[in-house]
Short mmCIF file of C-alpha atoms and ligand atoms in Angstrom, two decimals:
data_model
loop_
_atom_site.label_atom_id
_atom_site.label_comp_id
_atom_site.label_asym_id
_atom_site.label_seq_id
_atom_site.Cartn_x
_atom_site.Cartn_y
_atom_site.Cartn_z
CA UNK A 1278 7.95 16.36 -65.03
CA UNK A 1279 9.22 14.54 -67.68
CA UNK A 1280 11.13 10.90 -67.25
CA UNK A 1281 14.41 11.52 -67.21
CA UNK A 1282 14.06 14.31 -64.66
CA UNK A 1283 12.47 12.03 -62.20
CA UNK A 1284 15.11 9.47 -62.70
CA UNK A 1285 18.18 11.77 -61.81
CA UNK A 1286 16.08 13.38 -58.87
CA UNK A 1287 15.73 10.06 -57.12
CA UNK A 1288 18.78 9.15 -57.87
CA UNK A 1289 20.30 12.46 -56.36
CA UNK A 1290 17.68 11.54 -53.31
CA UNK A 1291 19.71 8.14 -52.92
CA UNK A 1292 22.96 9.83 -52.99
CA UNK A 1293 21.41 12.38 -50.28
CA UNK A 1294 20.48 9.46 -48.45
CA UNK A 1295 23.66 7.46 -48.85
CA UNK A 1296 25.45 10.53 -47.29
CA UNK A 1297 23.47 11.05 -44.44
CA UNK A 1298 23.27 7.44 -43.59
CA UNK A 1299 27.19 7.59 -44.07
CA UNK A 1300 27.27 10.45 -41.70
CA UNK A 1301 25.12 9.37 -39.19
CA UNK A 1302 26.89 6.21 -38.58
CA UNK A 1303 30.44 7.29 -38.59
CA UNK A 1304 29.19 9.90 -35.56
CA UNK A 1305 27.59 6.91 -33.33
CA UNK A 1306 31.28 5.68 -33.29
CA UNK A 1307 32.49 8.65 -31.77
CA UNK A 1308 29.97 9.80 -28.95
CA UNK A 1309 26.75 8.24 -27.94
CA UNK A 1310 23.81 9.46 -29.95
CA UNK A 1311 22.84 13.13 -28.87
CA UNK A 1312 19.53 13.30 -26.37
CA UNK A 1313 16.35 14.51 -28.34
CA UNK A 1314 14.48 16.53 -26.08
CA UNK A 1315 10.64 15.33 -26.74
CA UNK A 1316 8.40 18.19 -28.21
CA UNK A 1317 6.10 18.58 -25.62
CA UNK A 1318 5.65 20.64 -22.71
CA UNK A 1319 3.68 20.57 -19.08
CA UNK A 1320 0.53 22.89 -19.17
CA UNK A 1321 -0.83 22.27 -15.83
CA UNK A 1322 1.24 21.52 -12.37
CA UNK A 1323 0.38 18.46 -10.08
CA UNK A 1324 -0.94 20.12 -7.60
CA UNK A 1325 -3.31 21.68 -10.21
CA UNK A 1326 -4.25 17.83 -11.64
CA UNK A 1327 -5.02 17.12 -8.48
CA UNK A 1328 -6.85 19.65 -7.45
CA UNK A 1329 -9.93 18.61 -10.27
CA UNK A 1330 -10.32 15.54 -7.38
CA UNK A 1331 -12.14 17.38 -4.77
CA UNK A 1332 -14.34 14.92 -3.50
CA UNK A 1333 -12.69 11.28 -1.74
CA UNK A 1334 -14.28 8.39 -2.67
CA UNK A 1335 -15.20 9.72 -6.25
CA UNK A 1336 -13.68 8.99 -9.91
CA UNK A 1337 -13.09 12.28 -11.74
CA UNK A 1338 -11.90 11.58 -15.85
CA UNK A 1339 -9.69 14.38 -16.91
CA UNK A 1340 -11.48 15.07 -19.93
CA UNK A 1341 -9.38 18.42 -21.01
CA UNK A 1342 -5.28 18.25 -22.69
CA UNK A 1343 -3.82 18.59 -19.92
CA UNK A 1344 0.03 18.02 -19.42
CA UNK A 1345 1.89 17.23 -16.30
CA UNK A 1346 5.48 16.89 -15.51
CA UNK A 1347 7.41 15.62 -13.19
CA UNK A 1348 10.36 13.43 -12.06
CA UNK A 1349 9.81 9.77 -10.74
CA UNK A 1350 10.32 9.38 -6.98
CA UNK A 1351 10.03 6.16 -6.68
CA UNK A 1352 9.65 2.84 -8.73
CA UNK A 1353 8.52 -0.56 -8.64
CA UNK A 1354 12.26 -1.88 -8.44
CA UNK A 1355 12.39 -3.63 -4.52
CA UNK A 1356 8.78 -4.39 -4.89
CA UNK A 1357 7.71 -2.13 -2.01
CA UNK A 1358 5.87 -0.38 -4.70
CA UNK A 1359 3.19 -2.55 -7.04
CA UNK A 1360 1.84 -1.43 -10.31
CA UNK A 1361 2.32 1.88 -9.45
CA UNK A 1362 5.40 4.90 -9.77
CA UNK A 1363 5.27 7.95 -8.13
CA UNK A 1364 6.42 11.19 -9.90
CA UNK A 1365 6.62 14.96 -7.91
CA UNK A 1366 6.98 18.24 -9.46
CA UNK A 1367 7.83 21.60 -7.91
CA UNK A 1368 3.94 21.82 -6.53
CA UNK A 1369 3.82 18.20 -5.12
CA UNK A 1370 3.54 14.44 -5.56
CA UNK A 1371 0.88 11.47 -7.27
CA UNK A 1372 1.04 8.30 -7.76
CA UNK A 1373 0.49 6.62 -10.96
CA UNK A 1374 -1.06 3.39 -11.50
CA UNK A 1375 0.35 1.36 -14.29
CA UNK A 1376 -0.39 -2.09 -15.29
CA UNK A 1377 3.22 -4.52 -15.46
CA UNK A 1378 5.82 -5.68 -13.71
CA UNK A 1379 9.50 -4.09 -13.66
CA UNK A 1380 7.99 -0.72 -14.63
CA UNK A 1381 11.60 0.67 -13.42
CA UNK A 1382 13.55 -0.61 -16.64
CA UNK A 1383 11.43 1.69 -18.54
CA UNK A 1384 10.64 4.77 -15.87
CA UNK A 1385 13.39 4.40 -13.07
CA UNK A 1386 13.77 6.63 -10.27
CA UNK A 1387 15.28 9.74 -11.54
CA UNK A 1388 13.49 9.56 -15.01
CA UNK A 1389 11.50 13.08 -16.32
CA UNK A 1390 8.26 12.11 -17.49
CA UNK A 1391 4.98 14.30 -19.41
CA UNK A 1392 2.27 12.49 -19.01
CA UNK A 1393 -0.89 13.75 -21.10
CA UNK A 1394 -3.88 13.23 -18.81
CA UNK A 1395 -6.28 13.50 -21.18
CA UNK A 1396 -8.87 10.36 -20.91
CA UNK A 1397 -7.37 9.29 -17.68
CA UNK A 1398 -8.94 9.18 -14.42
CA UNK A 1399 -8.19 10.22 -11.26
CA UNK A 1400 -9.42 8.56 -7.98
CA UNK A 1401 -8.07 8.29 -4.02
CA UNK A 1402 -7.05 5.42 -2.18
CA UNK A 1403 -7.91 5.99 1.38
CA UNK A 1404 -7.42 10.15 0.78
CA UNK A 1405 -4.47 9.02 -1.12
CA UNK A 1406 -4.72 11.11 -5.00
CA UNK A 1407 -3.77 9.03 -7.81
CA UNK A 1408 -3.95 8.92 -11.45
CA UNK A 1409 -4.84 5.78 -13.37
CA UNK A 1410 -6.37 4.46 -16.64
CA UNK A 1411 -9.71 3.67 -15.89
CA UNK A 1412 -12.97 3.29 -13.48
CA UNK A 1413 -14.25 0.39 -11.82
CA UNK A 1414 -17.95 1.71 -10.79
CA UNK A 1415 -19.71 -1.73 -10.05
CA UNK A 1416 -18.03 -1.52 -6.25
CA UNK A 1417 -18.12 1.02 -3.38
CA UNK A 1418 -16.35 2.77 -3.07
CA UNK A 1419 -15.32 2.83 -7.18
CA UNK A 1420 -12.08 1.47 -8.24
CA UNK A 1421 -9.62 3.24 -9.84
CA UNK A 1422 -7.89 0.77 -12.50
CA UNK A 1423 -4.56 0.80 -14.08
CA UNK A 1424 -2.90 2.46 -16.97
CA UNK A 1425 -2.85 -0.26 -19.50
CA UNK A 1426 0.63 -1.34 -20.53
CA UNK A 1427 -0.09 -1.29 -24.68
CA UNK A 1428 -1.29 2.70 -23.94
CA UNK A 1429 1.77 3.65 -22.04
CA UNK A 1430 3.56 5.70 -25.01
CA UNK A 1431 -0.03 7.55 -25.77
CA UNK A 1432 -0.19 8.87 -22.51
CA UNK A 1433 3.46 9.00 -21.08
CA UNK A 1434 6.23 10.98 -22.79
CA UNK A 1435 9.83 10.26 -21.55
CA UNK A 1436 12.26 13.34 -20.96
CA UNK A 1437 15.35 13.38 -19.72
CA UNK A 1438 16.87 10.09 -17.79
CA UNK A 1439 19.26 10.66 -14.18
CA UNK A 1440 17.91 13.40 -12.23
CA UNK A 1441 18.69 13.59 -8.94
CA UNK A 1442 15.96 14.59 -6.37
CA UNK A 1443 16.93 15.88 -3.22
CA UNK A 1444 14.82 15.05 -0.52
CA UNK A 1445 12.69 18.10 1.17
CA UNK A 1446 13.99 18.06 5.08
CA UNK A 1447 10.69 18.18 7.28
CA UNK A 1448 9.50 17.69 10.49
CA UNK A 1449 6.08 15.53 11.29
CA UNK A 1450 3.96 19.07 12.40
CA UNK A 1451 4.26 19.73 8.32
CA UNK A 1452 3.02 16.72 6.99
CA UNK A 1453 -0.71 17.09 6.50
CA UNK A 1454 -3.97 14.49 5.81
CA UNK A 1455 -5.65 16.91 3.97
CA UNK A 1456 -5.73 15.34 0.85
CA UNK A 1457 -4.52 17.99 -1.20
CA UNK A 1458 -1.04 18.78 1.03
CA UNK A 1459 1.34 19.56 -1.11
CA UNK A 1460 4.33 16.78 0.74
CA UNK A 1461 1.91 13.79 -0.50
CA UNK A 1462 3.67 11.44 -2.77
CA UNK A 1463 7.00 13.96 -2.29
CA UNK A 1464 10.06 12.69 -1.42
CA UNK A 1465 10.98 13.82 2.00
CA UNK A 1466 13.22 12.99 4.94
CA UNK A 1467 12.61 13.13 8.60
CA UNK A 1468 15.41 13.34 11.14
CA UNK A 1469 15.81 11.59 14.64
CA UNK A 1470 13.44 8.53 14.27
CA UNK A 1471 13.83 5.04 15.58
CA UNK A 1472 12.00 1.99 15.33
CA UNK A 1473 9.69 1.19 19.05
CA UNK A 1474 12.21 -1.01 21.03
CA UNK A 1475 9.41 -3.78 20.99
CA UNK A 1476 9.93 -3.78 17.13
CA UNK A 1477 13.88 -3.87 17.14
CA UNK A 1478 14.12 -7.64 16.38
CA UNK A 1479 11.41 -7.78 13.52
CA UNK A 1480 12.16 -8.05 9.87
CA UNK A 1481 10.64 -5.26 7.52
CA UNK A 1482 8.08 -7.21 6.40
CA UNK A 1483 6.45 -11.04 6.64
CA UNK A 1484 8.11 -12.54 3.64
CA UNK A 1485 7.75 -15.85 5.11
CA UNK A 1486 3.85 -15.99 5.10
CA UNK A 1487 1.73 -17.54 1.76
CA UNK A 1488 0.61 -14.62 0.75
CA UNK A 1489 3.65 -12.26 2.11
CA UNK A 1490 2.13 -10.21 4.33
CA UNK A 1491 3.07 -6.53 4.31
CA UNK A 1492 3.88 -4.56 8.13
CA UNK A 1493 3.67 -1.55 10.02
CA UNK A 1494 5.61 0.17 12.20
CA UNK A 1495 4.91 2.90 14.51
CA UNK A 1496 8.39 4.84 14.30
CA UNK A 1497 9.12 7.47 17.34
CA UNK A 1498 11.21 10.56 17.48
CA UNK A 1499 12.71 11.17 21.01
CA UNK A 1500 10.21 13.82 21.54
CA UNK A 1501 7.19 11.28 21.05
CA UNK A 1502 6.18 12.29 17.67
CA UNK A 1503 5.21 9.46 15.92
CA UNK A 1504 4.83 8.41 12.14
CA UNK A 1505 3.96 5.55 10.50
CA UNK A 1506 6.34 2.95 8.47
CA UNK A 1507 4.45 0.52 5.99
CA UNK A 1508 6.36 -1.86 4.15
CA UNK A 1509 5.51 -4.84 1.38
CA UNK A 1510 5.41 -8.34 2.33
CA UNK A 1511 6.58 -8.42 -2.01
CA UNK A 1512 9.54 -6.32 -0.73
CA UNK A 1513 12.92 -7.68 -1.80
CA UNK A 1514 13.90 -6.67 1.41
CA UNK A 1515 10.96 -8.01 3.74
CA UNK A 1516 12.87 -10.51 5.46
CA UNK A 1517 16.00 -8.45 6.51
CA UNK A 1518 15.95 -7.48 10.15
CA UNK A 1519 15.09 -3.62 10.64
CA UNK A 1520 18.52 -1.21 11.96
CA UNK A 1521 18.23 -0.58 15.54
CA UNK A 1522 19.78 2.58 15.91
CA UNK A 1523 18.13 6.21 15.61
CA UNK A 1524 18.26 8.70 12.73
CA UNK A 1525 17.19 10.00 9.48
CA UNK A 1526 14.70 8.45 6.86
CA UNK A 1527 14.26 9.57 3.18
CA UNK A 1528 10.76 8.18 1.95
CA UNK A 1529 7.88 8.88 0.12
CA UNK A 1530 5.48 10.77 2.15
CA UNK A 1531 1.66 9.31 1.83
CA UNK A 1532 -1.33 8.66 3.99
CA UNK A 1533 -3.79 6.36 4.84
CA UNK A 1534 -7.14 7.76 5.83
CA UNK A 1535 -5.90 9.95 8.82
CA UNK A 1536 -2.80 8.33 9.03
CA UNK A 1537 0.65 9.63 8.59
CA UNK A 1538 2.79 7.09 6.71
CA UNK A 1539 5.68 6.48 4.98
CA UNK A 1540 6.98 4.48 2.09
CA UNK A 1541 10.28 3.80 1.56
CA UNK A 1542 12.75 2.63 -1.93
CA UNK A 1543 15.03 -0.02 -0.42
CA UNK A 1544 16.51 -0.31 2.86
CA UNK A 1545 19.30 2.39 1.88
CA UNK A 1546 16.87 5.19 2.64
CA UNK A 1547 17.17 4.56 6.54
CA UNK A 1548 20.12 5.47 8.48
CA UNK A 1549 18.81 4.53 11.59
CA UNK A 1550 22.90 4.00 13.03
CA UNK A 1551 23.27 6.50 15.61
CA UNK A 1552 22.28 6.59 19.37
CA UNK A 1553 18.87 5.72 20.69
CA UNK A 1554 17.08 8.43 22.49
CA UNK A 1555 17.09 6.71 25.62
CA UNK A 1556 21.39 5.20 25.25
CA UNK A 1557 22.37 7.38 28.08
CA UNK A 1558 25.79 6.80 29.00
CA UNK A 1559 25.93 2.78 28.87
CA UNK A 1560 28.58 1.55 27.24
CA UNK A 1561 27.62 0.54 23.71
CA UNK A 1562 24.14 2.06 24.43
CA UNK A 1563 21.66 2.57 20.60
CA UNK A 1564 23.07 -0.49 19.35
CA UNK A 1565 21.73 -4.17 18.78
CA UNK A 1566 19.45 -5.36 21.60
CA UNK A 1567 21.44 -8.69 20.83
CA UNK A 1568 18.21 -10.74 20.16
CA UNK A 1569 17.53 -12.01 16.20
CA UNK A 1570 19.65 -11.03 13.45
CA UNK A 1571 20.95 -7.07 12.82
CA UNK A 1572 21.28 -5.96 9.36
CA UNK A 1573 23.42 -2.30 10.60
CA UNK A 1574 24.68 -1.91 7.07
CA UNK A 1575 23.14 -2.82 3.28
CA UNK A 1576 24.35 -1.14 0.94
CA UNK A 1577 23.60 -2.27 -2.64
CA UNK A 1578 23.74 1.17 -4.74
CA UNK A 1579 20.24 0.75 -5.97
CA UNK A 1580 19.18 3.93 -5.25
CA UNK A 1581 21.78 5.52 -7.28
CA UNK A 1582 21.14 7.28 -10.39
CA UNK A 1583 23.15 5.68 -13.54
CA UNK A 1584 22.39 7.85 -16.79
CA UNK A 1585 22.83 5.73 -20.25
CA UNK A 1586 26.02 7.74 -20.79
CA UNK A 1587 28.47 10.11 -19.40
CA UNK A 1588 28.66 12.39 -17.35
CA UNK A 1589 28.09 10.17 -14.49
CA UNK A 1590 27.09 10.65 -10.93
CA UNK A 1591 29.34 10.40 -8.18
CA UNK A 1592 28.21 8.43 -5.50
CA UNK A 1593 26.21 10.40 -3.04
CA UNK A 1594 24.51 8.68 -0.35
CA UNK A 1595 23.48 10.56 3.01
CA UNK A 1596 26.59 10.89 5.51
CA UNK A 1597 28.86 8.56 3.52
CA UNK A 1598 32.37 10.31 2.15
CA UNK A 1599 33.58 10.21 -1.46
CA UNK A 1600 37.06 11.93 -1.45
CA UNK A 1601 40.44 12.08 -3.48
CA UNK A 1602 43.14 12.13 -1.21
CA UNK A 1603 45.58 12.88 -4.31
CA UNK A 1604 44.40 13.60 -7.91
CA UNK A 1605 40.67 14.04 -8.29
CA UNK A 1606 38.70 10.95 -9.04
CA UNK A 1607 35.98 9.96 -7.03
CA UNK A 1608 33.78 7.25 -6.86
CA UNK A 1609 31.02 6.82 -9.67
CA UNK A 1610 27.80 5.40 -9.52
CA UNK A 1611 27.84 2.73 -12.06
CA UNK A 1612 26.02 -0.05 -13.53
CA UNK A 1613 25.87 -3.10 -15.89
CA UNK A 1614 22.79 -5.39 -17.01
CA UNK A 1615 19.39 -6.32 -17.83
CA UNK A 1616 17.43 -5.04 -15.46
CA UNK A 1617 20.69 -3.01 -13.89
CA UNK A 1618 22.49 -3.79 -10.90
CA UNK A 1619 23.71 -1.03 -9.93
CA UNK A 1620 27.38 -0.48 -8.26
CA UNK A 1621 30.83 1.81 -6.80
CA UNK A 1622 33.44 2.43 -9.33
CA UNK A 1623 36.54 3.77 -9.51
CA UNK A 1624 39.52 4.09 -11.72
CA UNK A 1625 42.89 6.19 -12.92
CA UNK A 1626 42.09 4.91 -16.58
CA UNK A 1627 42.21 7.93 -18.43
CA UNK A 1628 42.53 10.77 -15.39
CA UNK A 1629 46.37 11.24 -16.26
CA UNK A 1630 46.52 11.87 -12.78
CA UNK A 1631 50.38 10.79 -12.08
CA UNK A 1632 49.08 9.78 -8.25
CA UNK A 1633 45.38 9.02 -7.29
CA UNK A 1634 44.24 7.85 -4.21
CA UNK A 1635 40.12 8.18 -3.44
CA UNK A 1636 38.30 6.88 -0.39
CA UNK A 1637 34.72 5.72 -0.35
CA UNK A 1638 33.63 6.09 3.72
CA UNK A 1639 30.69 4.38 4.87
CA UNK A 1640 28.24 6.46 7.34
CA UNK A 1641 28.43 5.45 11.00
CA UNK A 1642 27.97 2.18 11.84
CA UNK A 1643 27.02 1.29 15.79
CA UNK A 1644 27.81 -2.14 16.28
CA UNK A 1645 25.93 -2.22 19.84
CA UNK A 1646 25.96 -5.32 21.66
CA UNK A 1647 25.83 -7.75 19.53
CA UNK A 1648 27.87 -10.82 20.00
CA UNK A 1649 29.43 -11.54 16.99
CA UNK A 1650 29.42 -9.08 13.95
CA UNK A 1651 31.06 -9.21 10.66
CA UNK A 1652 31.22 -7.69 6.99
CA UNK A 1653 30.70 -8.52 3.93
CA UNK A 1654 31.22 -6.61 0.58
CA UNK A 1655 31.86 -7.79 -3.10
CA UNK A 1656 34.43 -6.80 -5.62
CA UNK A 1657 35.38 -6.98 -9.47
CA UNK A 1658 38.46 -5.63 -10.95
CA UNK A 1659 38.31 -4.96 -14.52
CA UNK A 1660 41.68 -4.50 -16.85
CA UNK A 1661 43.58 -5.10 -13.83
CA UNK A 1662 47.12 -3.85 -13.92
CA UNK A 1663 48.19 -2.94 -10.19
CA UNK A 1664 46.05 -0.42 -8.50
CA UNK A 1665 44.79 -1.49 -5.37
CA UNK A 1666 41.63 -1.20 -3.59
CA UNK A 1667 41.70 -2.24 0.52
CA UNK A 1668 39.21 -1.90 2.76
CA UNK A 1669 40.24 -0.22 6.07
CA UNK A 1670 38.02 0.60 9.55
CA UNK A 1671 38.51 3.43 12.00
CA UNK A 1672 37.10 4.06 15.54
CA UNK A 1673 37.52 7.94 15.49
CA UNK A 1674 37.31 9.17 12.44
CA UNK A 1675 33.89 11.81 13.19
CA UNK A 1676 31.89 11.02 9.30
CA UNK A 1677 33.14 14.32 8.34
CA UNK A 1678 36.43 15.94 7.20
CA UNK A 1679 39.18 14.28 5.28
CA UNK A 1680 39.39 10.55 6.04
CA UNK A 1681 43.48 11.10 5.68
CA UNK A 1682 43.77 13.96 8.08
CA UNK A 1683 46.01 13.65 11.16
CA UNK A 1684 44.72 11.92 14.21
CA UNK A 1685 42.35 9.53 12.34
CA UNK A 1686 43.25 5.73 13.00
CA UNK A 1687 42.61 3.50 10.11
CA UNK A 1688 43.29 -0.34 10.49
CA UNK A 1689 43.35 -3.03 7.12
CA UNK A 1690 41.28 -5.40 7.51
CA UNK A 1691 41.92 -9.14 5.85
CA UNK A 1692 39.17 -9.70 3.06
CA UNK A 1693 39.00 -11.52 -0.15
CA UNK A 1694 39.06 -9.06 -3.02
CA UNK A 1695 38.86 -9.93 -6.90
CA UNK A 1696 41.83 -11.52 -8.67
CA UNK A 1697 40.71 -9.24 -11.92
CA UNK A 1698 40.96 -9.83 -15.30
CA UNK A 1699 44.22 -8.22 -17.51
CA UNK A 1700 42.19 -8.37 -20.69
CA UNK A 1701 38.51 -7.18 -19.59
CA UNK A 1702 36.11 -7.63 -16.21
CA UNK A 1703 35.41 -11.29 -14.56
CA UNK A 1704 32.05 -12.48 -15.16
CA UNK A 1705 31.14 -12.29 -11.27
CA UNK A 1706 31.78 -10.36 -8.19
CA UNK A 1707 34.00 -11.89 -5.25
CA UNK A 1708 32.76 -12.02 -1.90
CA UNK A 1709 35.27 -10.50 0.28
CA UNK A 1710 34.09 -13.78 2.78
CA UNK A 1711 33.10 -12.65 6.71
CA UNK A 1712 35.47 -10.20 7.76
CA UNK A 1713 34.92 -10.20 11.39
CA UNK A 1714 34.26 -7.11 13.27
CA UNK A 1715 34.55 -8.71 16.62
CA UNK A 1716 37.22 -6.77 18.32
CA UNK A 1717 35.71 -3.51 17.59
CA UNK A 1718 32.61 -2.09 19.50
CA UNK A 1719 30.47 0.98 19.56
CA UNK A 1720 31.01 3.25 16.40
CA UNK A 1721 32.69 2.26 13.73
CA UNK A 1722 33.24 3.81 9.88
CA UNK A 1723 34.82 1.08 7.06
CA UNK A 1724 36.55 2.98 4.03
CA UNK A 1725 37.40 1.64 0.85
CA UNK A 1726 40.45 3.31 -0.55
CA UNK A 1727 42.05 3.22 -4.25
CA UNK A 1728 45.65 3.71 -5.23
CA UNK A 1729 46.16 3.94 -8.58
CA UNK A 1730 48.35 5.84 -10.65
CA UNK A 1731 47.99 6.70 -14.51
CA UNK A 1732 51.68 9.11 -15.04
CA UNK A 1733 52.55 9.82 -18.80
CA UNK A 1734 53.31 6.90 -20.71
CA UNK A 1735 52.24 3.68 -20.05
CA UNK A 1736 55.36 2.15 -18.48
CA UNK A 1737 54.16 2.69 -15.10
CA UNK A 1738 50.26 2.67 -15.03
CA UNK A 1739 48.30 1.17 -12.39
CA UNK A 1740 44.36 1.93 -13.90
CA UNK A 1741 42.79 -1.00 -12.42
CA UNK A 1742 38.90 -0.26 -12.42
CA UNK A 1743 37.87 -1.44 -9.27
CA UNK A 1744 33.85 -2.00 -9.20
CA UNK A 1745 32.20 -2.17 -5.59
CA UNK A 1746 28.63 -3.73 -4.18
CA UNK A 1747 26.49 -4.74 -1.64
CA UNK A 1748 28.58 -3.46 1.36
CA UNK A 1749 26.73 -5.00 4.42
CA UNK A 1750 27.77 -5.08 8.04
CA UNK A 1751 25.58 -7.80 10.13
CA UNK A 1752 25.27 -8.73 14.28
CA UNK A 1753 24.21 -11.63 15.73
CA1 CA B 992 24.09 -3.30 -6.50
#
């Protein structure tokens, strides 16, 4: 190739590249960059991985390419999980050891993952199969050791972000011990459980103590089952008082030796607000047993799934209600922040919905006996320009069916709400300040409920985005 040749091929290779440089970065302006599947794919299910660790007590290296896949569970976010993520597949569950803190900015709850086992080791704790990055052989039984943190991209492969996993619905006669049951390290949910009445005034966990010191609770069905509740003394929510009522519980389904036991995300995974098995017809009976403090309500959004861009999720959390009474808009999962907090948020920006008007319903709340109960719940309006957001509370309404319908009593209640900004979002949230509950008893719902209004033109809009967050209702 002769000189001049060269010279007018690289410079039609810098025009080539000025164009697609040109290209690229006019399209980031107009949608968010396009999601590149990785190119890699699962060869081997979980339940097969785990299968090549027969033996408890011994440290088997995976020593073929094998490929998992398989959506985190649960993460490391309230600290009831350390060093470790759990991921399940269609065949079942395993934990995965990780060295690092705040593992969740990088694989949160909903995140796909590939994870090429090749070189890594798998090992039990207590009949419990896991997957780390290394052996420990000097001690008996050997130690399985983490994944170090500079090796996580050679072994983990991140897919797609925001998947929602529904939990399987099970009862306690199909949870197993064996140690290769297929509802290990699955996200499940049992139904009808309450904490022993001797346990009612605890806290999840010992927070207090130097070191925290992580607890367990025997949980009971009416029936006398029993299961298991283990929770972190490093739990960001070991010092809140456990809910006193009786109901469901998502968690992560694990064992201990012989032991059933369950590990649960953040305090938003019981819904423990119904009656006790033993209420009979008492007045007030499955609420409070009026000693210590009762958290009944605390709900912070955490376990929400936020994608990095649209479409979004609308909120979805077990017997809560997300309805548009007029237009169509619900109530989106949201969040803002380094690591996220997550939040509720609605708005008529952009619906050209002439009328909208969307409730957020809480599930049931039983404020049993306590003496004095109140509730708290923080707001930010962003761009405000009229729409409203009040919160309301209702002693019939049944947790199902159209908040609006005929027959269903809603009072306002007095709170504190954001003063908003015209020209973006304030920097904080308000407190809405103690709203007291104190003339209401037994079973209660609050709703949250949006009037906004975004007609043709602009004369007349009210598109106020109204953000939402840690809705809690307390008893003392
Ligand atoms: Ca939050």
């Amino acid at each position: 190739m002769n000189k001049i040749m060269k010279t007018s091929l690289t410079a039609m290779m810098l025009v080539v590249a000025f164009v697609t440089i040109n290209i690229s970065c006019t399209k980031q302006f107009d949608a968010p960059p396009a999601y590149l599947a990785p190119n890699i794919k699962a060869n081997t299910t979980i339940k097969q991985l785990k299968a090549l660790h027969a033996v408890s007590g011994n440290i088997d290296q995976v020593k073929t390419d094998v490929i998992i896949r398989g959506i985190v569970n649960a993460d490391d976010k309230s600290g009831n999980l350390f060093k470790s993520i759990v991921i399940q597949d269609e065949t079942g569950g395993i934990l995965i050891r990780m060295e690092g803190s705040s593992l969740y900015t990088s694989y949160p709850i909903g995140q796909e993952v590939f994870i090429k086992c090749n070189g890594l080791y798998l090992g039990d704790y207590n009949k419990l199969i896991q997957l780390g990055g290394g052996a420990d052989m000097t001690v008996t039984p050997a130690n399985l050791l983490t994944i170090p943190s500079p090796t996580f991209n050679q072994y983990i492969v991140k897919g797609t972000a925001g998947n929602v996993l529904v939990p399987k619905n099970v009862t306690i006669d199909q949870l197993s011990t064996n140690m290769q049951d297929t509802l290990q390290n699955v996200l499940i949910k049992l139904n009808n459980y309450e904490f022993a009445a001797a346990d009612t005034s605890k806290t999840y966990a010992n927070a207090s103590t130097n070191p925290p010191g992580s607890a367990n609770f025997v949980l009971k069905d009416c029936s006398s089952n029993t299961v298991t509740l283990r929770n972190s003394g490093y739990a960001d929510f070991a010092a809140i008082g456990v809910p006193n009522g009786n109901g469901s519980i998502v968690s992560v389904y694990t064992v201990f030796g012989s032991t059933k036991q369950l590990t649960i995300r953040d305090t938003s995974d019981l819904n423990f607000n119904g009656p006790r098995c033993n209420a009979g017809g008492g007045s007030g009976g499955g609420g409070g047993t009026g000693t210590g403090t009762g958290n009944l309500l605390n709900e912070t959004f955490e376990s929400q799934v936020v994608p990095a861009a649209t479409p979004f999720n609308a909120i979805a959390i077990t017997d809560w209600t997300n309805l548009a009474e007029a237009g169509t808009q619900k109530y989106f999962a949201r969040g803002f922040g380094t690591p996220i907090n997550k939040y509720a948020q609605i708005s008529a920006f952009g619906s050209a919905q002439a009328t909208l008007t969307s409730w957020l319903v809480t599930k049931a709340v039983n404020l049993g006996s306590f003496a004095n109960k109140s509730l708290n719940f923080e707001t930010k309006a962003g761009f405000a320009n009229g729409a409203t957001l009040k919160v309301l509370i209702s002693s019939n309404y049944t947790g199902t069916g159209n908040p609006w319908a005929t027959g269903v009593n809603w009072t306002v209640l007095t709170a504190s709400f954001s003063a908003g900004s015209a020209t973006g979002y304030p920097a904080t949230f308000t407190s809405s300040g103690d709203v007291s509950l104190n003339s209401y008893s037994g079973t209660i719902y609050v709703a949250f409920k949006y009037e906004g209004a975004d007609p043709a033109g602009s004369a007349s809009d009210k598109t106020t985005t109204w953000q939402l967050d840690n809705i809690k209702v307390s008893g003392n």
